[in-house]
Short mmCIF file of C-alpha atoms in Angstrom, two decimals:
data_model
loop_
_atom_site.label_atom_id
_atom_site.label_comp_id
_atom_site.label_asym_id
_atom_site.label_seq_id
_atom_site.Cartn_x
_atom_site.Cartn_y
_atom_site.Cartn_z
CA UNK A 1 73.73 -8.88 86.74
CA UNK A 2 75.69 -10.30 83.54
CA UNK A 3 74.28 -13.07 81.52
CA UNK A 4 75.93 -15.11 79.27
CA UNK A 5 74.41 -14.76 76.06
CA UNK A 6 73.53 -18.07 74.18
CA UNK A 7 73.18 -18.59 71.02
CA UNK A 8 70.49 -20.32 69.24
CA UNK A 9 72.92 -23.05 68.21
CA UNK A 10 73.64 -23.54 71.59
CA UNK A 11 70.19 -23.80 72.68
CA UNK A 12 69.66 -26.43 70.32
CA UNK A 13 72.18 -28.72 71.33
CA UNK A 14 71.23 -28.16 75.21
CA UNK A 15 67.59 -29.51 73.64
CA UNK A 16 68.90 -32.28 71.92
CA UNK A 17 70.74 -33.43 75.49
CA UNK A 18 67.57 -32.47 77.15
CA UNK A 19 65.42 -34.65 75.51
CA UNK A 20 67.42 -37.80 76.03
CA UNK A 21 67.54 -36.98 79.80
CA UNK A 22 63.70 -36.77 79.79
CA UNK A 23 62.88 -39.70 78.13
CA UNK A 24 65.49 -41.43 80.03
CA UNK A 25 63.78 -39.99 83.28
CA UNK A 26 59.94 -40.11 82.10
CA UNK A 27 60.79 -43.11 80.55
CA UNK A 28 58.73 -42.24 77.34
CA UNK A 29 59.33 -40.53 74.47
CA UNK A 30 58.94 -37.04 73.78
CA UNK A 31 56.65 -35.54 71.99
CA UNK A 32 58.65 -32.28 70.27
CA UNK A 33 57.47 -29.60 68.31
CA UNK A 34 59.01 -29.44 64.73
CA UNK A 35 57.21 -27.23 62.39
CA UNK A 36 56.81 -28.60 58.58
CA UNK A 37 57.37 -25.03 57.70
CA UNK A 38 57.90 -21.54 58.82
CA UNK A 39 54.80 -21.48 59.47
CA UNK A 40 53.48 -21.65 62.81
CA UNK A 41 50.22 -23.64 61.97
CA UNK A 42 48.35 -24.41 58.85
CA UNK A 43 45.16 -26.10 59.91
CA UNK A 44 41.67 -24.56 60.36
CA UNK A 45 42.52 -25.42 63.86
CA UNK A 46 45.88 -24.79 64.26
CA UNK A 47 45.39 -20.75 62.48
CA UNK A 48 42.14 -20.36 64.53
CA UNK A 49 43.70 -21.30 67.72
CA UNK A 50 46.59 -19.03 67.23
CA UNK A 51 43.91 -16.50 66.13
CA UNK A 52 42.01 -16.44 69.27
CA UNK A 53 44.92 -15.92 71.49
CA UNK A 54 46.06 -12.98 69.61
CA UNK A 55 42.91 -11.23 69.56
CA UNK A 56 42.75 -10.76 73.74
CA UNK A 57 45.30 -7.79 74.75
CA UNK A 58 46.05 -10.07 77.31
CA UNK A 59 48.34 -12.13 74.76
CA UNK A 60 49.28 -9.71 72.04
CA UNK A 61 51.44 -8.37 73.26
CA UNK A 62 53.29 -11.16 74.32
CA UNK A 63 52.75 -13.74 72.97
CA UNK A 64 54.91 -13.16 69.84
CA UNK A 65 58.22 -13.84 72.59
CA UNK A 66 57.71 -17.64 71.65
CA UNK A 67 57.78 -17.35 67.94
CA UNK A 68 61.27 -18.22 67.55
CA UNK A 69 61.24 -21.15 69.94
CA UNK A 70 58.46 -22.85 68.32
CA UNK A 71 60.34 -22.76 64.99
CA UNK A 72 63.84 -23.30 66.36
CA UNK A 73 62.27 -26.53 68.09
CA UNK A 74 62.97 -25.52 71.19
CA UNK A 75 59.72 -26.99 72.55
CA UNK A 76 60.89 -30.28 73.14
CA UNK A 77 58.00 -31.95 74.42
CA UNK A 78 54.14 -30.93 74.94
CA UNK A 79 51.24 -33.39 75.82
CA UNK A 80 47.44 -32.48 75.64
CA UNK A 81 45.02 -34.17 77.38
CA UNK A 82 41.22 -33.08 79.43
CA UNK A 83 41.65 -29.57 79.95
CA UNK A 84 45.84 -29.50 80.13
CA UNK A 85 49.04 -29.06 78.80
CA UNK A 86 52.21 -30.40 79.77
CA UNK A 87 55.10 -29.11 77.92
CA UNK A 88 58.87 -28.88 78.59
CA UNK A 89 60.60 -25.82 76.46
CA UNK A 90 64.81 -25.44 76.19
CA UNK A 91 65.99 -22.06 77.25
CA UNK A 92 69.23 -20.77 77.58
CA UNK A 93 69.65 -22.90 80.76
CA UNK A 94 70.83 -26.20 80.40
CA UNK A 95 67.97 -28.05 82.30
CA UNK A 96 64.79 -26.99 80.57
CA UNK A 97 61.79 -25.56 81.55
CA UNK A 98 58.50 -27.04 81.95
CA UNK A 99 55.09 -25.14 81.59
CA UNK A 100 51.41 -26.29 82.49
CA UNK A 101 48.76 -24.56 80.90
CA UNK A 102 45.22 -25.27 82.51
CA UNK A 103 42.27 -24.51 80.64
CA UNK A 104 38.46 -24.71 82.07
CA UNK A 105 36.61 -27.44 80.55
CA UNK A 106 33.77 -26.00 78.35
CA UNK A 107 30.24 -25.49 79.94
CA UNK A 108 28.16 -28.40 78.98
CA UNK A 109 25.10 -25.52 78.63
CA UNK A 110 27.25 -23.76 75.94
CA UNK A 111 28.04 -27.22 73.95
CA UNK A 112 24.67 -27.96 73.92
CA UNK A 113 24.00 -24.75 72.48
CA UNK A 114 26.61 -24.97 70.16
CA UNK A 115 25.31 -28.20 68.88
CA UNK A 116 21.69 -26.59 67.92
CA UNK A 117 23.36 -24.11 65.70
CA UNK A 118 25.23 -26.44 63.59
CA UNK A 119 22.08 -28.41 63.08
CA UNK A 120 22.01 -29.51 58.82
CA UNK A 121 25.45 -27.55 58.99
CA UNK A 122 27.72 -30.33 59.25
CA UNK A 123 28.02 -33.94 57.93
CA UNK A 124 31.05 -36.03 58.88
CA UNK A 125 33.81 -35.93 61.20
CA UNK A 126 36.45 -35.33 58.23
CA UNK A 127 34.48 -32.23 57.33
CA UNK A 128 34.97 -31.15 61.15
CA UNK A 129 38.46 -32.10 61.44
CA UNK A 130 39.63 -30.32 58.23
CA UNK A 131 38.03 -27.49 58.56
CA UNK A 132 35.55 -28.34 55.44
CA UNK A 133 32.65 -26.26 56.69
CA UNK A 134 30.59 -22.97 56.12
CA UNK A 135 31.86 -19.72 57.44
CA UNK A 136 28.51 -19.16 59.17
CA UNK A 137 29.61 -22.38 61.23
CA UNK A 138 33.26 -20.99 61.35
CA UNK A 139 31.67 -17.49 63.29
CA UNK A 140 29.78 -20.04 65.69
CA UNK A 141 32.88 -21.57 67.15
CA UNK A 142 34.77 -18.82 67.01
CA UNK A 143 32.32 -16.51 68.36
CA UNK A 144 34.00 -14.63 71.46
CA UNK A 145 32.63 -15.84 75.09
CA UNK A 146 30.27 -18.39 73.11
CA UNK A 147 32.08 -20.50 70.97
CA UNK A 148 34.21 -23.40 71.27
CA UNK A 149 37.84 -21.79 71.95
CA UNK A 150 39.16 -20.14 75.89
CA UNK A 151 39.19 -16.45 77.04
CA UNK A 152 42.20 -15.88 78.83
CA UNK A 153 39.60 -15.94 81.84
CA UNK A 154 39.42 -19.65 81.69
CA UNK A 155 43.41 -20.36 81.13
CA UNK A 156 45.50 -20.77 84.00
CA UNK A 157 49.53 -20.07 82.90
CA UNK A 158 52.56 -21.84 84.81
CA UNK A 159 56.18 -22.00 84.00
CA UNK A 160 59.61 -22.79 85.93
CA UNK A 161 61.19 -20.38 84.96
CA UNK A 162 62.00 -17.02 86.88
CA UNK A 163 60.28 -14.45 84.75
CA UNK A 164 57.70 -12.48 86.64
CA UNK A 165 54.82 -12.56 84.35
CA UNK A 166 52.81 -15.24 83.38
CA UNK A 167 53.07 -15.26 79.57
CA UNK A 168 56.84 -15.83 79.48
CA UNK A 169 58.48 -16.30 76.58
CA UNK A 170 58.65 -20.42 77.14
CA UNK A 171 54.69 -20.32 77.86
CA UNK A 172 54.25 -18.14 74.67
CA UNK A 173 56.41 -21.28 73.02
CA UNK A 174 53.78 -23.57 74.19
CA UNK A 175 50.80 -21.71 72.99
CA UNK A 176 52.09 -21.57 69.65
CA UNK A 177 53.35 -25.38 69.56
CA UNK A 178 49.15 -25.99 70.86
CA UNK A 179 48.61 -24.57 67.27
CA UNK A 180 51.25 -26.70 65.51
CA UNK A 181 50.04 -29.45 67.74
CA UNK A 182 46.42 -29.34 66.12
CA UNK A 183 47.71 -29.31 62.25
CA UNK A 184 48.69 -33.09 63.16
CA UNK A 185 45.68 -34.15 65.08
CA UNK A 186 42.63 -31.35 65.29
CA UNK A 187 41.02 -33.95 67.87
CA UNK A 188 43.12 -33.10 70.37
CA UNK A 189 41.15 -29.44 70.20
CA UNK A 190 38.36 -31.23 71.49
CA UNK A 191 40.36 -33.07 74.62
CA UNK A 192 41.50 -30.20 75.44
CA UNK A 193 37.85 -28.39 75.75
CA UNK A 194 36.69 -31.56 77.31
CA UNK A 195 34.22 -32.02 74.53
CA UNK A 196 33.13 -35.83 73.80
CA UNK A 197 33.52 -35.72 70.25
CA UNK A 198 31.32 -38.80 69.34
CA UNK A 199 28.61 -37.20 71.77
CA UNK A 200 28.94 -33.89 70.05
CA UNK A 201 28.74 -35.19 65.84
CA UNK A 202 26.18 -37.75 66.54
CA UNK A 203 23.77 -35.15 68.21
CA UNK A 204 24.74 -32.71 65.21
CA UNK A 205 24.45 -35.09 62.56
CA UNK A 206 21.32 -37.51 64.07
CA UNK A 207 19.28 -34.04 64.58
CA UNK A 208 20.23 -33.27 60.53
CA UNK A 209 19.30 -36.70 59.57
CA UNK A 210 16.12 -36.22 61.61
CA UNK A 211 15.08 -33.08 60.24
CA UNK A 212 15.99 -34.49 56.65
CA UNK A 213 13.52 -37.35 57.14
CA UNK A 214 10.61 -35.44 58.53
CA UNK A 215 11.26 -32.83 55.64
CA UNK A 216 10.94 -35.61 53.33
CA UNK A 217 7.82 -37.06 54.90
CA UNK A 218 6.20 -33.81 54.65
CA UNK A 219 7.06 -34.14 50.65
CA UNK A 220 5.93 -36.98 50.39
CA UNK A 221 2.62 -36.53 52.27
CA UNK A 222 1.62 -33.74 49.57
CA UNK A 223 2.18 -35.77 46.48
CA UNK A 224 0.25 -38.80 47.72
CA UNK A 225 -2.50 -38.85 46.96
CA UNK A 226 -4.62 -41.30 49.75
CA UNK A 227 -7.07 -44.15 48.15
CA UNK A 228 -10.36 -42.59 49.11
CA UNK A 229 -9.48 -39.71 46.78
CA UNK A 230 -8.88 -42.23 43.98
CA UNK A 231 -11.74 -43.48 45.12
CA UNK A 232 -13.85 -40.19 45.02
CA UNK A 233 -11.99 -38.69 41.98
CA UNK A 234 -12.00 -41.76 39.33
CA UNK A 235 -15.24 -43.62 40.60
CA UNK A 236 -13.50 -46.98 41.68
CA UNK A 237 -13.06 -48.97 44.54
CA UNK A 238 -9.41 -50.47 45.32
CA UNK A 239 -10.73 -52.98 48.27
#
């Protein structure tokens, strides 16, 4: 079979008429992917996100198809919310393809879990969301089948188009844009995993304060010293 080959100019302008047939359609606006830089992410995030994809042989070798979408912006629209991705990528078709990516919801046993190892490791949401943070908490949410980001076992690929594997070059797209996506706003991470963020930093940082207090108490219990020792040591009463 002959295809017509299209060029990434081309491609382009069939996303630029694509996206005002969507939002004309969805009646919304779209949500593209436009990377700052040639870079495909630059977050904590973003890089770890990417980084945890590409260390399952599942995606390796793979997922580097999508490169050249992400950063010719031919992901014209992707939406995160509880466990899910929408996404609509431009391909050499005219009518663009759209890809759902499902992703298990983390187990509430590991959060919890999770949570008692960052005990008096983390302090504010800022230092979460940038990335601001120890690498000995780093190793815990990255740790493979125990930390915060999928296997490939709990992520669930689907695309229009007619390629027969999973990881297609326009779902490849979208699991790089997820990366990009996370550079703007890390909390989305956290939607995605199903994690309720306020739940998860005031455990972490209540249990710090907590320990902080009753570490102080226990300082200040051994420099007090109580009345009827005064009373003992110097000879006086203070009724």
């Amino acid at each position: 079979m002959f295809y017509k080959y299209v060029s990434i100019a081309e491609q382009k302008t069939y996303a630029a008429n694509s996206i005002k047939r969507l939002e004309k359609s969805l009646k919304r606006s779209l949500e593209p992917i436009v990377l700052p830089t040639s870079k495909l992410a630059a977050s904590w995030w973003g890089i770890m996100w990417n980084k945890n994809l590409e260390r399952y042989a599942t995606y390796s070798n793979r997922i580097g198809r999508g490169k050249s979408y992400v950063r010719n912006g031919l992901v014209i629209d992707l939406q995160i919310i509880s466990g899910q991705v929408n996404a609509y990528v431009q391909g050499t078709k005219k009518t663009p393809y759209k890809v759902t990516i499902t992703i298990d919801k983390i187990d509430e046993k590991m959060v919890e879990s999770i949570k008692k190892q960052c005990q008096g490791k983390l302090d504010t949401l800022d230092q979460l969301l940038e990335g601001k943070f120890s690498k000995e908490l780093a190793a815990i949410f990255m740790l493979q089948g125990a930390g915060l980001f999928p296997e490939p076992e709990e992520i669930d690929l689907r695309c229009s188009c007619p390629d027969w594997t999973d990881c297609c070059k326009h779902v490849s797209a979208v699991l790089y844009g997820i990366g990009s996506k996370l550079d703007i706003n890390p909390l989305l991470f956290f939607t995605l995993r199903g994690i309720d963020i306020d739940d998860f930093l005031r455990d972490v940082i209540q249990n710090k304060t907590a320990a902080v207090l009753e570490k102080g108490k226990a300082c200040q219990s051994n420099r007090i010293i109580k009345n009827a020792d005064i009373d003992y040591l110097f000879d006086i009463s203070l009724d």
